[in-house]
Coordinates of C-alpha atoms in Angstrom, one line a residue:
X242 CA 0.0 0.0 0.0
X243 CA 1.5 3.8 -0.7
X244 CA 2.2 6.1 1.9
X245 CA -1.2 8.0 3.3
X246 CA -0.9 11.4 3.5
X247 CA -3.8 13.5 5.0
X248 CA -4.2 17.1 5.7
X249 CA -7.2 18.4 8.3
X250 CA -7.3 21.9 9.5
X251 CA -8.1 25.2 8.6
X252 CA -7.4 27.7 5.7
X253 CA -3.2 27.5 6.3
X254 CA -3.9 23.8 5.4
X255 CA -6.4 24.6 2.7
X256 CA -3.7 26.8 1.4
X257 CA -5.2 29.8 1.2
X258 CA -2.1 32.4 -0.1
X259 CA -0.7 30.3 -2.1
X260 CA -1.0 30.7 -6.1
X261 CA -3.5 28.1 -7.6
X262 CA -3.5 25.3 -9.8
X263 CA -4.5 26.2 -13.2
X264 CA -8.4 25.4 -11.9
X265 CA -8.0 28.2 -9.6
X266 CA -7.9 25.4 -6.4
X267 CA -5.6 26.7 -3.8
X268 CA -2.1 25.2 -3.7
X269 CA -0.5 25.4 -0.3
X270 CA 1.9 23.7 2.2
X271 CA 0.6 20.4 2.7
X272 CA 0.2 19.5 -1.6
X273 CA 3.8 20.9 -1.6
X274 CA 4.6 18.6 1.4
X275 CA 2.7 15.7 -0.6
X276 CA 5.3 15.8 -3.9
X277 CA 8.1 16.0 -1.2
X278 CA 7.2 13.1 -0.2
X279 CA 7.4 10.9 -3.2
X280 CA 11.3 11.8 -3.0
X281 CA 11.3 8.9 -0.3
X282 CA 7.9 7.1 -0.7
X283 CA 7.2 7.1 -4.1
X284 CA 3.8 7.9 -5.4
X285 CA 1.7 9.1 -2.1
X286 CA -1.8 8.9 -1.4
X287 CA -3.0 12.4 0.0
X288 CA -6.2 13.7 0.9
X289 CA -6.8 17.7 2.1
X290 CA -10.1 17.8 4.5
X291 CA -9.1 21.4 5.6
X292 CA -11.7 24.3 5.3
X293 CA -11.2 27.8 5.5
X294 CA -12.4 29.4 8.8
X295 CA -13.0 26.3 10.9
X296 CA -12.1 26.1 14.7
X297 CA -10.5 23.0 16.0
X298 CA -14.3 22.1 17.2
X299 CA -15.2 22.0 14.2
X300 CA -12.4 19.9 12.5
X301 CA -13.1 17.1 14.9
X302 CA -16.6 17.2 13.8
X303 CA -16.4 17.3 10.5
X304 CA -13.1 16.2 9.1
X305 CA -11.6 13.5 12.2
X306 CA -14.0 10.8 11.4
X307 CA -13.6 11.0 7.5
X308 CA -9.6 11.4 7.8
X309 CA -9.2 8.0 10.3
X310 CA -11.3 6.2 7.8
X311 CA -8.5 7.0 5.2
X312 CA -6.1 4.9 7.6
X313 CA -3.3 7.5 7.1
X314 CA 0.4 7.0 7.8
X315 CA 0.7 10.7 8.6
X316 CA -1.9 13.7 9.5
X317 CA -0.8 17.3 9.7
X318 CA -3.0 19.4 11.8
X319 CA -3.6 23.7 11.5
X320 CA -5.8 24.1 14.6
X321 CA -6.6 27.0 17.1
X322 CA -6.1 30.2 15.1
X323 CA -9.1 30.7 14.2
X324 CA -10.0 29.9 18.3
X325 CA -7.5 32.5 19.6
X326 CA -8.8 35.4 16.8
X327 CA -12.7 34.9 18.7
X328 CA -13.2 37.2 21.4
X329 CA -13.3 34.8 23.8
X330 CA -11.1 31.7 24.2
X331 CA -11.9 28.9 26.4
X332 CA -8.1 27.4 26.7
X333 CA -8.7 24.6 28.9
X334 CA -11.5 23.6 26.3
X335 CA -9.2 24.2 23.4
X336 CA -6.6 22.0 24.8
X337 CA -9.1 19.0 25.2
X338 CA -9.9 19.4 22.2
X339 CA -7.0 19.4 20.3
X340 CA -5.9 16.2 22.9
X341 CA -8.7 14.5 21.5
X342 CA -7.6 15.2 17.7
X343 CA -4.5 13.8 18.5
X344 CA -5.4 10.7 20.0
X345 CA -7.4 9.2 17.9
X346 CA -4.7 9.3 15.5
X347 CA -1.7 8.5 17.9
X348 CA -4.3 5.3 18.6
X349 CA -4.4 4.3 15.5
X350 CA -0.2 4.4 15.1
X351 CA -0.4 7.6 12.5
X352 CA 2.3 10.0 12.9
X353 CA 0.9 13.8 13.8
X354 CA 2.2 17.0 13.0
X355 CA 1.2 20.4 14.1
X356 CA 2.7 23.9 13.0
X357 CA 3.3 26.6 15.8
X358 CA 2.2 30.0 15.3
X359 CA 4.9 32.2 14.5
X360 CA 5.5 35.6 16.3
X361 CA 3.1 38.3 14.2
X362 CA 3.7 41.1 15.7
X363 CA 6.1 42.2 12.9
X364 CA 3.4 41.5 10.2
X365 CA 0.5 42.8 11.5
X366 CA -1.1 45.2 14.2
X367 CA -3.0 42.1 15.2
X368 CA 0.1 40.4 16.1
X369 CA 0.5 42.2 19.1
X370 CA -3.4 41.6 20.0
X371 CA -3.1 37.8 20.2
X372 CA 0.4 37.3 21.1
X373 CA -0.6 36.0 24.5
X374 CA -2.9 33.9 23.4
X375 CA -0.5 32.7 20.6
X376 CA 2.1 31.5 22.8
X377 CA -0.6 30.1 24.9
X378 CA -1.8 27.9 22.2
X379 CA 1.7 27.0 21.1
X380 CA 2.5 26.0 24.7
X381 CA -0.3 23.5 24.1
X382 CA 1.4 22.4 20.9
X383 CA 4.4 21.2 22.8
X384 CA 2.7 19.8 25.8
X385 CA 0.8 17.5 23.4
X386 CA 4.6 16.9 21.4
X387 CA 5.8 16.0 24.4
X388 CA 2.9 13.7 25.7
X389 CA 1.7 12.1 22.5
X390 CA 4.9 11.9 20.6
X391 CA 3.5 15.0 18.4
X392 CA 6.2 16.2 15.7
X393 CA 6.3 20.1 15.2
X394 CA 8.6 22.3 14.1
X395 CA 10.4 23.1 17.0
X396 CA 9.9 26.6 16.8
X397 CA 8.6 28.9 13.9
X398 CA 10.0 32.3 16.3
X399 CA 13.1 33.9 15.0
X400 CA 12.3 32.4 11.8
X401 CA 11.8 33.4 8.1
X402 CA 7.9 33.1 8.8
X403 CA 8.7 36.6 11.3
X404 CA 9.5 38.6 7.5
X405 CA 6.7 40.2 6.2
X406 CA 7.2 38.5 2.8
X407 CA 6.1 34.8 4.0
X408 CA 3.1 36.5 4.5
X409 CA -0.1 37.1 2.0
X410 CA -1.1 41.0 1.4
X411 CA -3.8 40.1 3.8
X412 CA -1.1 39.4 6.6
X413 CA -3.4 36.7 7.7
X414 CA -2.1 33.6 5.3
X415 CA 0.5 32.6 4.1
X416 CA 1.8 33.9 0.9
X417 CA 3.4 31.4 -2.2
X418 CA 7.3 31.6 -0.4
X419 CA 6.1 31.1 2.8
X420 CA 4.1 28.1 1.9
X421 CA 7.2 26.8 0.2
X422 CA 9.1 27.4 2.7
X423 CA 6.8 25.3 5.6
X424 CA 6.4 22.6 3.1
X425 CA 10.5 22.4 3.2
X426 CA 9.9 22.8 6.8
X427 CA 7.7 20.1 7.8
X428 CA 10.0 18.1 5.3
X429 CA 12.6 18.4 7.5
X430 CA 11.0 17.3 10.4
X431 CA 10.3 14.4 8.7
X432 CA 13.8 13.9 7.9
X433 CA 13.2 14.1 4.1
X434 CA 16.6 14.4 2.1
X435 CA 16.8 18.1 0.8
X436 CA 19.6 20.6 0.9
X437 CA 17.7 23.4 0.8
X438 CA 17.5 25.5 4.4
X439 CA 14.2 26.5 4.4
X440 CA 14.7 28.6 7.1
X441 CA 17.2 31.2 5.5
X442 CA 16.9 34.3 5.7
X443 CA 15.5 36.4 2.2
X444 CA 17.2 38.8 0.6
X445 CA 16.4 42.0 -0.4
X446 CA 14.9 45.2 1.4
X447 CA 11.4 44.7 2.8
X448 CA 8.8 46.7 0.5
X449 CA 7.7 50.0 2.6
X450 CA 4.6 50.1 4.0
X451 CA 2.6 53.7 3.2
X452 CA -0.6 55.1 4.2
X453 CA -1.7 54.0 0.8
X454 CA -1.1 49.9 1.5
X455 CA -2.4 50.4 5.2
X456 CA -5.4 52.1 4.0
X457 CA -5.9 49.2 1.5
X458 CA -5.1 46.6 4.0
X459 CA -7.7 48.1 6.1
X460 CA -10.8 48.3 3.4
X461 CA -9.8 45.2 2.1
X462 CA -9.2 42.5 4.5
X463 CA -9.4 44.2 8.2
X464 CA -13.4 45.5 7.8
X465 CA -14.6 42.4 5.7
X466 CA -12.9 40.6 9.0
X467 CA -14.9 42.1 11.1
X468 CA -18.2 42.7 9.8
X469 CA -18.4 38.5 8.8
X470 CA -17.8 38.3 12.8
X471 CA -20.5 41.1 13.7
X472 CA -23.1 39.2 11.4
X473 CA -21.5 35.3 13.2
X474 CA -20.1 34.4 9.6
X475 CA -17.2 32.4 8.8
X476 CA -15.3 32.3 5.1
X477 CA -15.9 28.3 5.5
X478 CA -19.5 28.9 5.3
X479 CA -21.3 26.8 2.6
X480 CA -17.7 25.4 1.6
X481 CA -16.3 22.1 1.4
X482 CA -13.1 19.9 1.0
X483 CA -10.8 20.5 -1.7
X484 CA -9.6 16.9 -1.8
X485 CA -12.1 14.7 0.2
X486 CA -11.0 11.4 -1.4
X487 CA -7.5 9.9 -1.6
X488 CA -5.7 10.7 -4.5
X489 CA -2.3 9.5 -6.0
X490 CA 0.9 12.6 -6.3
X491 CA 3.2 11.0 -8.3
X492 CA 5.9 13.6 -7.9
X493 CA 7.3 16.9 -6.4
X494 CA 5.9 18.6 -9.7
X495 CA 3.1 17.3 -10.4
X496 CA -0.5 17.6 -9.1
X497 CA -2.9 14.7 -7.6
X498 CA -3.4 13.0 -10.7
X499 CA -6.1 9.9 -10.0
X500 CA -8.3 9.2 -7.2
X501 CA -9.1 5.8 -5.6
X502 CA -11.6 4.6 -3.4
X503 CA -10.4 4.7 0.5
X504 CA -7.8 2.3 2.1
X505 CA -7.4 -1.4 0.9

């Protein structure tokens, strides 16, 4: 049987920021991660049951089922930003709850990777808002790495994804080099062979920042932010899986190509 690869989460794992494939479906990380993978496995079997917007509640009810049916050899797991953005954050809830995603998987022998939340506060005025509760729900990361056996990157602070160029012009996701880069990144944790250090630094003067691209930031991204969380909408409303079904990457350049039926 190939090597089962399946992605759960939230828009970082969808891979919202990145540039699309030609059908306009979001790239990201964890495809990237996928052709990595066929360096050492061959062709993989991925999935992606991530969706834009979700809290971790709402990954275990609607993508934790699906993705332990798939009998995966590894899950990666974007969970609890879109919990520490609410208003309110229950932590000791959050932290059950992400225990529980883990589990179930660490149960069934799968391997389990999370991705800490890098320091913001460089990239946008938000960063400084939630950095509390970031290194709050980061502090949960490593408590569940070092009680489940949970691999992470062990730390994503004083790191390329601190430069304002990893990021998306919405500051919120990550933008096409900074998806590369954590796809190299989680590649590494795996122990992938690559020479490339995806953690070095980027060359080059960061672009200015003018009342012109704050003001646009603002209109753009910041009000639509809030006025979807004034009316208790989320961008995952009314959408679905990009990949709900298990489908064969052949290589680092190429995209899913066929899709089978769930595990033999």
């Amino acid at each position: 049987m190939s090597y089962r690869y399946i992605a759960i989460g939230d828009s970082l794992s969808e891979g919202v920021g990145d540039l699309p494939w030609p059908d306009g479906t979001p790239r990201g990380w964890t495809d990237r991660l996928a052709g990595l993978l066929t360096v050492q496995h061959g062709p993989v079997e991925y999935a992606n049951l991530a969706v834009r917007g979700y809290k971790t509640d709402q990954v275990r009810e609607h993508q934790l089922d699906q993705a332990l049916s798939l009998a995966p050899d590894l899950v990666t797991i974007t969970a609890g930003m879109n919990d520490i953005l609410r208003p309110r954050v229950d932590f000791d809830a959050l932290q059950v709850s992400l225990a529980g995603l883990v589990t179930a998987f660490r149960e069934s022998g799968t391997d389990v990777m999370f991705v800490p939340i890098p320091d913001l506060k460089g990239v946008s005025p938000a960063g400084r808002l939630i950095d509390v509760r970031r290194r709050r729900l980061n502090a949960i990361y490593r408590q569940l790495s070092d009680q489940l056996g949970v691999l992470s990157l062990a730390s994503t602070e004083g790191t390329v994804f601190e430069d304002p160029r990893a990021w998306a012009v919405d500051r919120l996701h990550l933008s096409q080099l900074g998806h590369e880069r954590l796809a190299l990144g989680a590649a590494d944790v795996l122990g992938l062979a690559g020479t490339f250090d995806w953690n070095a630094a980027l060359e080059g003067t960061l672009p200015p920042r003018t009342f012109r691209t704050e003001s646009q930031w603002w209109w753009f991204y910041v009000l639509p932010w809030v006025n979807r969380r004034i009316r208790g909408r989320s961008s995952g409303d009314g959408r679905v899986a990009k990949l709900p079904k298990l489908s064969i990457v052949e290589s680092a350049e190429t995209r899913w190509v066929t899709t089978t039926e769930g595990p033999a």
